[in-house]
């Protein structure tokens, strides 16, 4: 029997009887991502890092683990994670990498994969990614190529990573040409989203993660968007545990259903890129730096996608204004002029950066536009000239 089949037997379709009892006792929620042999659970709950060892040992009895995190997250959560393995699984070693987007690079990938090999990590082991999307994306890619694929478990510690990057199996590093251009689809074996870990996250990072939460409402769930418009404060402040759990669970379930239908992004999954085509270009222009966080770029990109849809007559102007109002109320940027620091991109520069987008086909841009809140769609029918005219107005 393959290791993957053994995995599935161990975790069952949502925890089984023991899993149900644990869920009742701990308030854990589970979302299954059903992808045949690559299926896995996303467990959401408070204090999960302290129970991570038990979850991993249940998934892969007898496995040895290697933990990868960044310097900031290590200071807050590494001891608790390592402690959770005590008596349950041997920790072969841990890697503490620099925090920040620059870590998603060839040099860090090389250091990490060679380090994992030097530790003797085997195919039957588990590599655990503790951190935000940067650590998740890098570790996932390292796991995809190490010995042609080892299991990895995501322990996402940012709101962004809990609602988006830890789920769905996209892994990547950045290159000089752009973001996430070198990577692989490699699904995690388990995701443990500890909502309590968000208590150490900065308000700015919480807001950036919230942009990806609101994305799910905007792209396909109007009711969720309306709930967020009313209750966003408890989510962004992170002090309303029920609201945070609901926001993470609804987001993960929305992503899971889309990924199940289109794992490798040949169609519907592109909807998850609402705001990203414009946003990635802005991130690249800002040098993938703390000047503009990924979620902030997505917020500007989503506002632009709705404004562009309105300018093309596809969506009512009031809808674009409503989306922008909500994002601004939360404290997210919605305009290029909101990006702090010197200089501003021009339209031609942004178009050139957008041309590197992975969704470009035969030179045509793929855009995610919207007719209404909750009604996004994928299109290649927009002329580059129309995009340029729009961006000229946006950058004026
Ligand atoms: P990140 O991983 O850089 O984390 C943001 C900052 O918060 C870092 O400085 C980190 O050290 C710190 N941090 C993380 N958890 C913390 C905690 N609990 N307490 C205190 N500090 C903490 O960034 P991110 O926003 O989580 O992720 C962004 C990355 O995710 C981008 O590279 C983006 O491309 C990628 N992404 C990938 C996918 C995907 O599907 N794979 C989806 C969306 C975004
Ligand atoms: N974050 C976009 C995706 O996972 O497809």
Coordinates of C-alpha atoms and ligand atoms in Angstrom, one line a residue, residues 70 72-73 76-77 99-101 104 131-135 137 157-158 160-161 164-165 167 170-171 174 179-180 197-198 200-202 205 212 255 269 276 280 283 294, ligand 1:
X70 CA 11.3 32.1 10.0
X72 CA 10.0 36.1 13.7
X73 CA 7.7 33.1 13.9
X76 CA 6.7 33.2 19.1
X77 CA 5.7 29.7 18.2
X99 CA 11.6 36.5 7.6
X100 CA 10.3 38.2 4.4
X101 CA 9.5 37.8 0.8
X104 CA 11.3 32.8 -1.5
X131 CA 4.9 30.4 9.3
X132 CA 3.2 32.6 6.7
X133 CA 2.9 32.2 3.0
X134 CA 6.6 32.8 2.4
X135 CA 7.6 29.8 4.5
X137 CA 5.4 28.4 -0.5
X157 CA 0.5 31.5 11.3
X158 CA -0.7 34.5 9.3
X160 CA -3.3 35.2 4.7
X161 CA -1.7 31.8 5.0
X164 CA -5.3 31.0 1.2
X165 CA -1.6 30.0 0.7
X167 CA -4.4 25.3 1.0
X170 CA 0.6 26.0 -5.1
X171 CA 4.3 26.2 -4.1
X174 CA 10.3 34.3 -6.9
X179 CA 6.6 36.4 -8.5
X180 CA 6.0 32.7 -8.1
X197 CA -1.2 32.1 16.6
X198 CA -2.7 35.2 15.0
X200 CA 1.1 37.8 17.8
X201 CA 0.6 39.1 14.2
X202 CA 0.8 42.8 13.6
X205 CA -0.4 41.8 8.5
X212 CA -7.7 37.5 0.8
X255 CA -11.0 27.5 -1.9
X269 CA -9.2 28.3 -10.2
X276 CA -3.8 39.4 -8.4
X280 CA 1.4 41.2 -8.7
X283 CA 4.2 44.1 -5.9
X294 CA 1.0 40.9 -0.9
Ligands
LIG1 P1 4.9 36.2 5.3 O1 5.1 34.7 5.3 O2 6.1 37.0 4.9 O3 4.5 36.7 6.8 C1 4.3 38.0 7.0 C2 5.2 38.5 8.2 O4 4.6 38.1 9.4 C3 6.6 37.9 8.2 O5 7.5 38.9 8.7 C4 6.5 36.8 9.3 O6 7.7 36.6 9.9 C5 5.5 37.4 10.2 N1 4.7 36.4 10.9 C6 4.1 35.3 10.4 N2 3.3 34.7 11.3 C7 3.4 35.5 12.5 C8 2.8 35.4 13.7 N3 1.9 34.5 14.0 N4 3.2 36.4 14.6 C9 4.0 37.3 14.3 N5 4.6 37.5 13.1 C10 4.3 36.5 12.2 O7 3.7 36.7 4.4 P2 2.2 36.2 4.2 O8 1.4 37.4 4.0 O9 1.8 35.2 5.2 O10 2.3 35.4 2.8 C11 2.6 36.1 1.6 C12 3.2 35.1 0.6 O11 2.2 34.1 0.4 C13 3.5 35.7 -0.7 O12 4.8 35.3 -1.1 C14 2.5 35.2 -1.6 O13 2.9 35.1 -2.9 C15 2.2 33.9 -1.0 N6 0.8 33.4 -1.4 C16 0.8 32.1 -1.8 C17 -0.4 31.6 -2.2 C18 -0.5 30.1 -2.6 O14 -1.6 29.7 -3.0 N7 0.5 29.4 -2.5 C19 -1.6 32.3 -2.0 C20 -1.5 33.6 -1.5 C21 -0.3 34.1 -1.2

